[in-house]
Amino acid sequence: MKMKAAVMTAVSKPLEVREVELDPPKSDEVLVKILATAVCHSDLNVLNDPTTPIPQVLGHEGAGEVVQVGSNVKTCKVGDKVVLSWDPACGTCAFCRTGKTNLCESAFGPMFGGTLMDGTSRLHMDGKPAYHMSLLSTFAEYTVVPEMSCVKVPDEMPMVPACMIGCGVATGFGAAVRAAKVTPGSSVAVFGLGGVGTNAIQGAKIAGASIIIACDIKDDNLEQAKKYGATHIINTLKVDDVPAAIKELTEGLGVDFAIDCTGNTKVGRMAWMSGRKGSTTVVIGAYPEDGELTIPAGSFHRVGKILKGSFYGDINPFNDFPIIAQMYLDGKYDLDSLVIEKIPLEDINKAFDAFGDPNANNMGRYIISFE
Ligand SMILES: [Zn+2]
Ligand SMILES: [Zn+2]
């Protein structure tokens, strides 16, 4: 079928809205009509990456309706409303077999190779193959994705808030609830208030934390963090000793849980230093490949602290996407205020331009709505 899609045709250049040909789904794949898709900073990272295979249809935060399923597909059917996951699990590798589906080995090759799971593409442009982004390519009217990327959500779930669940929302929520395992009455510090950090705060609140300390370098973000559940805010640029400031707020002990969403190893150290004895520090942001995270070795064995990296917030999409959707429907999870603006596909570069503006809102999302 022919459809409109926003295509990356050159590194760091604006996307082009073009006519693209989409093949039907193979036996383990699903054709989804995209109803809403959000623009994430990771889309910009892919656009600026010279190793990205092009032409590529970008986009990895999407929700829509199933319109056709392959012959082996069992977990969704035509008409289902689905939220897409960019980290499908194969179900058979060593990680999937032990329940660590977020660490599945099988998706990584295709994810970076620009194909679906079988190493081939369903996309064509100007008679030549085009590439998929993170197996999803949601900046398009339709997409073909692996069955394991299609997570059914309640029919009454509106698609604009739904489309954000699959990336920053689930990752942040998972960082607090699944990876850190925040407990009722505990204290939590969240470093970095982008799309992930905001949702780590919401997750900590839902898990019942009584002290939630939001840490960021932008006063605007810190103010907004209060509406998601932050009880205290610290501008880390304006405080000399952040761990000491956090200890002051927590009976001189430090927090039970620290979550670093920044991708900055200096902040990672700060998060670790802010934790009390027996605390858990979760690193959810991507540190530079050649970076080094240093923490003091003295007393390490005596403090019983845990330092944990987490990919995709340790979530299982089939478990956690419907939970988040239901919390939204019950009025317990705020997705609506994460929407910066709804724009048509033709205006998609406006969302990319906003990433370059230091004063732009980086806590929410521009949404392309096809509804
Ligand atoms: Zn994303
Ligand atoms: Zn696997």
Short mmCIF file of C-alpha atoms and ligand atoms in Angstrom, two decimals:
data_model
loop_
_atom_site.label_atom_id
_atom_site.label_comp_id
_atom_site.label_asym_id
_atom_site.label_seq_id
_atom_site.Cartn_x
_atom_site.Cartn_y
_atom_site.Cartn_z
CA MET A 1 0.00 0.00 0.00
CA LYS A 2 0.98 3.62 -0.51
CA MET A 3 1.05 6.03 2.43
CA LYS A 4 2.48 9.28 3.69
CA ALA A 5 5.48 9.15 5.99
CA ALA A 6 8.13 11.49 7.41
CA VAL A 7 11.43 10.25 6.05
CA MET A 8 15.01 10.89 7.09
CA THR A 9 16.84 11.29 3.77
CA ALA A 10 20.09 12.86 5.05
CA VAL A 11 21.93 13.21 8.39
CA SER A 12 20.81 16.21 10.48
CA LYS A 13 18.52 17.53 7.72
CA PRO A 14 14.78 18.21 8.11
CA LEU A 15 12.54 15.17 7.56
CA GLU A 16 10.71 14.99 4.23
CA VAL A 17 7.05 14.02 4.11
CA ARG A 18 6.94 11.61 1.16
CA GLU A 19 4.87 8.87 -0.38
CA VAL A 20 6.24 5.52 0.81
CA GLU A 21 5.26 1.96 -0.16
CA LEU A 22 4.48 -0.45 2.70
CA ASP A 23 4.44 -4.25 2.18
CA PRO A 24 1.85 -6.45 3.94
CA PRO A 25 2.76 -8.07 7.27
CA LYS A 26 4.56 -11.45 7.29
CA SER A 27 3.31 -14.32 9.49
CA ASP A 28 4.54 -12.87 12.85
CA GLU A 29 3.79 -9.24 12.00
CA VAL A 30 0.93 -6.80 12.33
CA LEU A 31 -0.25 -3.91 10.16
CA VAL A 32 -1.21 -0.97 12.38
CA LYS A 33 -2.96 2.27 11.38
CA ILE A 34 -1.13 4.91 13.39
CA LEU A 35 -3.58 7.24 15.16
CA ALA A 36 -1.07 9.23 17.22
CA THR A 37 2.70 9.38 17.51
CA ALA A 38 4.99 11.45 19.73
CA VAL A 39 8.33 13.01 18.83
CA CYS A 40 11.08 11.98 21.28
CA HIS A 41 14.66 13.15 21.71
CA SER A 42 15.78 9.69 20.57
CA ASP A 43 14.35 10.48 17.13
CA LEU A 44 16.70 13.47 16.98
CA ASN A 45 19.63 11.27 18.08
CA VAL A 46 18.90 8.88 15.20
CA LEU A 47 18.54 11.80 12.77
CA ASN A 48 21.96 13.13 13.83
CA ASP A 49 23.69 9.72 13.75
CA PRO A 50 25.84 9.23 10.62
CA THR A 51 25.51 5.42 11.01
CA THR A 52 21.70 5.51 10.59
CA PRO A 53 20.75 3.58 7.42
CA ILE A 54 18.78 5.91 5.12
CA PRO A 55 16.23 6.59 3.80
CA GLN A 56 14.51 5.78 7.09
CA VAL A 57 11.00 6.40 8.37
CA LEU A 58 11.60 7.68 11.90
CA GLY A 59 9.33 7.53 14.97
CA HIS A 60 9.14 5.04 17.82
CA GLU A 61 6.36 6.30 20.14
CA GLY A 62 3.07 5.33 18.59
CA ALA A 63 -0.43 4.05 19.17
CA GLY A 64 -3.08 2.94 16.74
CA GLU A 65 -5.50 0.31 15.54
CA VAL A 66 -4.71 -3.15 14.22
CA VAL A 67 -5.93 -3.47 10.62
CA GLN A 68 -4.31 -6.76 9.51
CA VAL A 69 -2.47 -9.60 11.26
CA GLY A 70 -0.07 -12.26 9.96
CA SER A 71 -1.09 -15.94 10.00
CA ASN A 72 0.77 -16.79 13.26
CA VAL A 73 -0.31 -13.74 15.27
CA LYS A 74 -2.13 -14.66 18.47
CA THR A 75 -1.84 -11.77 20.94
CA CYS A 76 -3.85 -9.15 19.01
CA LYS A 77 -6.62 -9.04 16.43
CA VAL A 78 -8.08 -6.65 13.85
CA GLY A 79 -9.72 -3.68 15.59
CA ASP A 80 -7.59 -3.83 18.75
CA LYS A 81 -6.18 -0.55 20.06
CA VAL A 82 -2.45 -1.00 20.60
CA VAL A 83 0.50 0.89 22.05
CA LEU A 84 3.76 0.03 20.30
CA SER A 85 6.93 -1.15 22.03
CA TRP A 86 10.32 -0.50 20.47
CA ASP A 87 11.87 -3.35 22.48
CA PRO A 88 10.03 -6.51 21.37
CA ALA A 89 11.05 -9.73 23.11
CA CYS A 90 11.65 -12.96 21.19
CA GLY A 91 10.52 -15.16 24.08
CA THR A 92 13.22 -17.78 23.48
CA CYS A 93 16.68 -16.25 24.18
CA ALA A 94 18.48 -16.74 27.52
CA PHE A 95 17.18 -13.40 28.83
CA CYS A 96 13.56 -13.91 27.78
CA ARG A 97 13.60 -17.43 29.26
CA THR A 98 14.54 -15.98 32.66
CA GLY A 99 11.94 -13.20 32.57
CA LYS A 100 14.35 -10.38 31.67
CA THR A 101 12.45 -9.62 28.48
CA ASN A 102 13.66 -6.00 28.44
CA LEU A 103 17.16 -7.36 27.84
CA CYS A 104 16.13 -9.62 24.91
CA GLU A 105 19.07 -10.26 22.59
CA SER A 106 17.09 -10.64 19.39
CA ALA A 107 15.83 -7.11 18.80
CA PHE A 108 19.16 -5.30 19.00
CA GLY A 109 20.47 -6.26 15.55
CA PRO A 110 17.32 -5.26 13.66
CA MET A 111 16.83 -2.19 15.89
CA PHE A 112 20.09 -0.66 14.71
CA GLY A 113 20.08 -2.29 11.27
CA GLY A 114 16.81 -0.58 10.33
CA THR A 115 14.90 -3.78 9.56
CA LEU A 116 12.22 -5.95 11.16
CA MET A 117 13.13 -9.11 13.12
CA ASP A 118 13.88 -11.23 10.03
CA GLY A 119 16.48 -8.74 8.78
CA THR A 120 14.33 -7.42 5.91
CA SER A 121 12.32 -4.25 5.34
CA ARG A 122 8.65 -3.73 4.50
CA LEU A 123 9.27 -0.14 3.38
CA HIS A 124 10.15 1.14 -0.11
CA MET A 125 10.66 4.61 -1.50
CA ASP A 126 11.31 5.52 -5.13
CA GLY A 127 11.49 1.78 -5.93
CA LYS A 128 14.31 1.12 -3.44
CA PRO A 129 14.18 -0.34 0.10
CA ALA A 130 13.74 2.12 2.95
CA TYR A 131 14.55 1.41 6.60
CA HIS A 132 12.55 1.04 9.80
CA MET A 133 13.38 2.84 13.04
CA SER A 134 13.44 0.67 16.17
CA LEU A 135 11.15 -1.81 14.36
CA LEU A 136 8.31 0.75 14.52
CA SER A 137 8.61 3.74 12.13
CA THR A 138 5.59 5.53 13.57
CA PHE A 139 5.89 8.85 11.67
CA ALA A 140 3.61 7.35 9.03
CA GLU A 141 -0.04 6.68 8.36
CA TYR A 142 0.53 2.92 8.69
CA THR A 143 3.29 0.64 9.92
CA VAL A 144 4.13 -3.06 9.94
CA VAL A 145 5.62 -4.18 13.26
CA PRO A 146 6.47 -7.44 15.07
CA GLU A 147 3.57 -9.04 16.95
CA MET A 148 5.66 -8.63 20.12
CA SER A 149 5.66 -4.85 19.61
CA CYS A 150 1.86 -4.64 19.68
CA VAL A 151 0.48 -4.24 23.18
CA LYS A 152 -3.31 -4.17 23.46
CA VAL A 153 -4.75 -1.42 25.68
CA PRO A 154 -8.40 -0.82 26.67
CA ASP A 155 -10.65 0.23 23.73
CA GLU A 156 -11.64 3.41 25.55
CA MET A 157 -8.01 4.57 25.89
CA PRO A 158 -7.60 7.76 23.79
CA MET A 159 -4.71 7.46 21.38
CA VAL A 160 -2.99 10.83 21.97
CA PRO A 161 -2.04 10.09 25.60
CA ALA A 162 -1.58 6.40 24.71
CA CYS A 163 1.15 7.04 22.15
CA MET A 164 3.53 8.36 24.81
CA ILE A 165 3.28 5.27 27.02
CA GLY A 166 5.67 3.13 24.98
CA CYS A 167 8.87 5.12 25.63
CA GLY A 168 9.63 7.80 28.23
CA VAL A 169 6.47 7.16 30.25
CA ALA A 170 7.00 3.44 30.70
CA THR A 171 10.76 3.89 31.19
CA GLY A 172 10.36 6.50 33.92
CA PHE A 173 7.48 4.72 35.63
CA GLY A 174 9.45 1.47 35.44
CA ALA A 175 12.63 3.08 36.79
CA ALA A 176 10.79 3.87 40.02
CA VAL A 177 8.33 1.01 40.29
CA ARG A 178 10.11 -1.94 38.62
CA ALA A 179 13.86 -1.18 38.74
CA ALA A 180 14.20 0.74 42.04
CA LYS A 181 11.10 -0.94 43.53
CA VAL A 182 10.18 2.20 45.48
CA THR A 183 8.32 1.32 48.68
CA PRO A 184 5.49 3.14 50.53
CA GLY A 185 6.74 5.82 52.91
CA SER A 186 10.21 5.92 51.37
CA SER A 187 12.30 8.84 50.10
CA VAL A 188 13.28 9.19 46.45
CA ALA A 189 15.53 11.61 44.55
CA VAL A 190 15.08 11.91 40.79
CA PHE A 191 17.85 13.58 38.80
CA GLY A 192 17.00 15.04 35.38
CA LEU A 193 13.43 16.07 34.58
CA GLY A 194 12.91 15.25 30.92
CA GLY A 195 10.30 12.84 29.66
CA VAL A 196 11.76 9.99 31.71
CA GLY A 197 12.40 11.84 34.98
CA THR A 198 8.89 13.31 35.04
CA ASN A 199 7.47 9.82 34.88
CA ALA A 200 9.91 8.47 37.46
CA ILE A 201 8.40 11.07 39.79
CA GLN A 202 4.88 9.94 38.91
CA GLY A 203 5.96 6.32 39.46
CA ALA A 204 7.49 7.14 42.84
CA LYS A 205 4.29 8.90 43.87
CA ILE A 206 2.12 5.97 42.78
CA ALA A 207 4.44 3.58 44.66
CA GLY A 208 3.69 5.62 47.81
CA ALA A 209 6.96 7.47 48.43
CA SER A 210 6.50 10.23 51.01
CA ILE A 211 9.51 12.34 50.06
CA ILE A 212 10.20 12.89 46.35
CA ILE A 213 13.06 15.26 45.62
CA ALA A 214 13.25 16.55 42.05
CA CYS A 215 16.73 17.66 40.93
CA ASP A 216 17.36 19.54 37.70
CA ILE A 217 19.16 22.58 36.31
CA LYS A 218 16.02 24.34 34.97
CA ASP A 219 13.78 26.20 37.43
CA ASP A 220 10.80 25.82 35.05
CA ASN A 221 11.14 22.02 35.08
CA LEU A 222 11.48 22.01 38.87
CA GLU A 223 8.30 24.04 39.28
CA GLN A 224 6.41 21.71 36.93
CA ALA A 225 7.75 18.64 38.76
CA LYS A 226 5.58 19.54 41.75
CA LYS A 227 2.43 18.81 39.77
CA TYR A 228 3.67 15.26 39.10
CA GLY A 229 4.36 14.59 42.76
CA ALA A 230 7.69 16.17 43.74
CA THR A 231 7.60 17.24 47.39
CA HIS A 232 10.94 19.08 47.27
CA ILE A 233 13.02 20.61 44.48
CA ILE A 234 16.73 21.28 44.15
CA ASN A 235 18.37 23.27 41.38
CA THR A 236 21.69 21.41 41.21
CA LEU A 237 23.44 24.39 39.63
CA LYS A 238 22.54 26.61 42.58
CA VAL A 239 23.49 24.23 45.40
CA ASP A 240 27.16 23.55 46.19
CA ASP A 241 26.74 20.15 47.80
CA VAL A 242 23.66 18.39 46.44
CA PRO A 243 24.03 15.13 48.44
CA ALA A 244 24.33 17.22 51.63
CA ALA A 245 21.18 19.17 50.71
CA ILE A 246 19.35 15.88 50.12
CA LYS A 247 20.55 14.52 53.48
CA GLU A 248 19.18 17.62 55.16
CA LEU A 249 15.74 16.74 53.80
CA THR A 250 15.96 13.10 54.95
CA GLU A 251 16.90 13.10 58.64
CA GLY A 252 20.58 13.43 57.75
CA LEU A 253 20.56 9.96 56.15
CA GLY A 254 20.08 10.43 52.42
CA VAL A 255 17.32 8.93 50.27
CA ASP A 256 16.18 5.30 50.07
CA PHE A 257 16.14 5.48 46.27
CA ALA A 258 18.05 7.66 43.79
CA ILE A 259 17.22 7.63 40.08
CA ASP A 260 19.59 9.21 37.56
CA CYS A 261 17.90 10.05 34.25
CA THR A 262 20.55 12.49 33.00
CA GLY A 263 23.12 10.37 31.15
CA ASN A 264 25.78 12.43 32.93
CA THR A 265 28.26 10.39 35.00
CA LYS A 266 28.94 13.30 37.35
CA VAL A 267 25.25 13.31 38.22
CA GLY A 268 25.37 9.53 38.57
CA ARG A 269 27.99 9.95 41.27
CA MET A 270 25.85 12.66 42.87
CA ALA A 271 22.86 10.28 42.90
CA TRP A 272 24.93 7.54 44.51
CA MET A 273 26.28 9.93 47.16
CA SER A 274 22.71 11.03 47.95
CA GLY A 275 21.63 7.52 48.96
CA ARG A 276 21.57 6.32 52.54
CA LYS A 277 22.88 2.98 53.79
CA GLY A 278 21.01 0.15 52.08
CA SER A 279 19.73 2.48 49.35
CA THR A 280 19.30 1.65 45.68
CA THR A 281 20.59 3.94 42.93
CA VAL A 282 19.13 3.30 39.48
CA VAL A 283 20.83 4.61 36.36
CA ILE A 284 18.31 4.98 33.54
CA GLY A 285 20.01 7.64 31.36
CA ALA A 286 22.54 6.57 28.72
CA TYR A 287 26.11 7.44 29.77
CA PRO A 288 28.65 8.08 27.00
CA GLU A 289 30.03 4.78 25.61
CA ASP A 290 33.58 5.76 26.61
CA GLY A 291 32.57 7.40 29.93
CA GLU A 292 33.52 6.17 33.40
CA LEU A 293 31.38 6.30 36.51
CA THR A 294 33.45 6.63 39.69
CA ILE A 295 32.19 6.17 43.23
CA PRO A 296 34.19 6.14 46.49
CA ALA A 297 35.56 2.70 47.41
CA GLY A 298 35.99 3.42 51.12
CA SER A 299 33.26 1.81 53.27
CA PHE A 300 31.65 0.32 50.17
CA HIS A 301 31.20 -3.05 51.88
CA ARG A 302 29.75 -1.47 55.02
CA VAL A 303 26.94 0.59 53.49
CA GLY A 304 25.06 -2.18 51.68
CA LYS A 305 24.10 0.03 48.77
CA ILE A 306 22.99 -1.16 45.34
CA LEU A 307 23.96 0.49 42.05
CA LYS A 308 21.77 -0.74 39.22
CA GLY A 309 21.59 0.04 35.51
CA SER A 310 18.14 -0.27 33.99
CA PHE A 311 17.11 -0.60 30.34
CA TYR A 312 13.52 0.41 29.47
CA GLY A 313 12.84 0.76 33.23
CA ASP A 314 12.89 -3.05 33.63
CA ILE A 315 9.31 -3.09 32.38
CA ASN A 316 7.46 -5.82 30.55
CA PRO A 317 5.32 -3.92 28.01
CA PHE A 318 2.52 -6.53 28.02
CA ASN A 319 2.22 -6.14 31.78
CA ASP A 320 2.99 -2.46 32.27
CA PHE A 321 1.47 -0.61 29.26
CA PRO A 322 -2.09 -1.73 30.17
CA ILE A 323 -1.45 -0.88 33.84
CA ILE A 324 -0.40 2.68 32.92
CA ALA A 325 -3.34 3.05 30.48
CA GLN A 326 -5.78 1.92 33.16
CA MET A 327 -4.28 4.32 35.72
CA TYR A 328 -4.74 7.11 33.16
CA LEU A 329 -8.39 6.12 32.62
CA ASP A 330 -8.89 6.03 36.40
CA GLY A 331 -7.49 9.57 36.73
CA LYS A 332 -4.41 8.37 38.63
CA TYR A 333 -1.73 9.01 36.00
CA ASP A 334 -1.23 12.34 34.25
CA LEU A 335 -0.45 11.96 30.56
CA ASP A 336 -2.49 14.91 29.29
CA SER A 337 -0.19 17.60 30.64
CA LEU A 338 2.75 15.92 28.86
CA VAL A 339 1.22 16.97 25.50
CA ILE A 340 2.90 20.20 24.39
CA GLU A 341 0.96 20.55 21.14
CA LYS A 342 -0.83 18.42 18.55
CA ILE A 343 0.54 19.00 15.05
CA PRO A 344 -0.06 17.49 11.59
CA LEU A 345 2.59 15.24 10.03
CA GLU A 346 3.50 18.04 7.61
CA ASP A 347 4.70 20.17 10.55
CA ILE A 348 6.87 17.49 12.13
CA ASN A 349 10.10 19.49 11.79
CA LYS A 350 8.67 22.03 14.23
CA ALA A 351 9.06 19.39 16.94
CA PHE A 352 12.67 18.74 15.93
CA ASP A 353 13.45 22.47 15.86
CA ALA A 354 12.20 22.74 19.46
CA PHE A 355 14.95 20.33 20.63
CA GLY A 356 17.52 22.94 19.65
CA ASP A 357 15.83 25.65 21.74
CA PRO A 358 17.21 25.68 25.31
CA ASN A 359 14.08 27.47 26.53
CA ALA A 360 11.66 24.96 25.00
CA ASN A 361 9.65 22.56 27.16
CA ASN A 362 11.63 19.29 27.35
CA MET A 363 9.29 17.51 29.75
CA GLY A 364 6.49 16.82 27.31
CA ARG A 365 5.93 15.83 23.72
CA TYR A 366 4.75 17.20 20.40
CA ILE A 367 2.15 14.75 19.13
CA ILE A 368 1.31 14.01 15.52
CA SER A 369 -2.35 13.09 15.50
CA PHE A 370 -4.00 11.25 12.58
CA GLU A 371 -7.38 11.08 14.32
ZN ZN B 1 11.31 7.79 22.88
ZN ZN B 2 14.63 -12.74 23.73
#
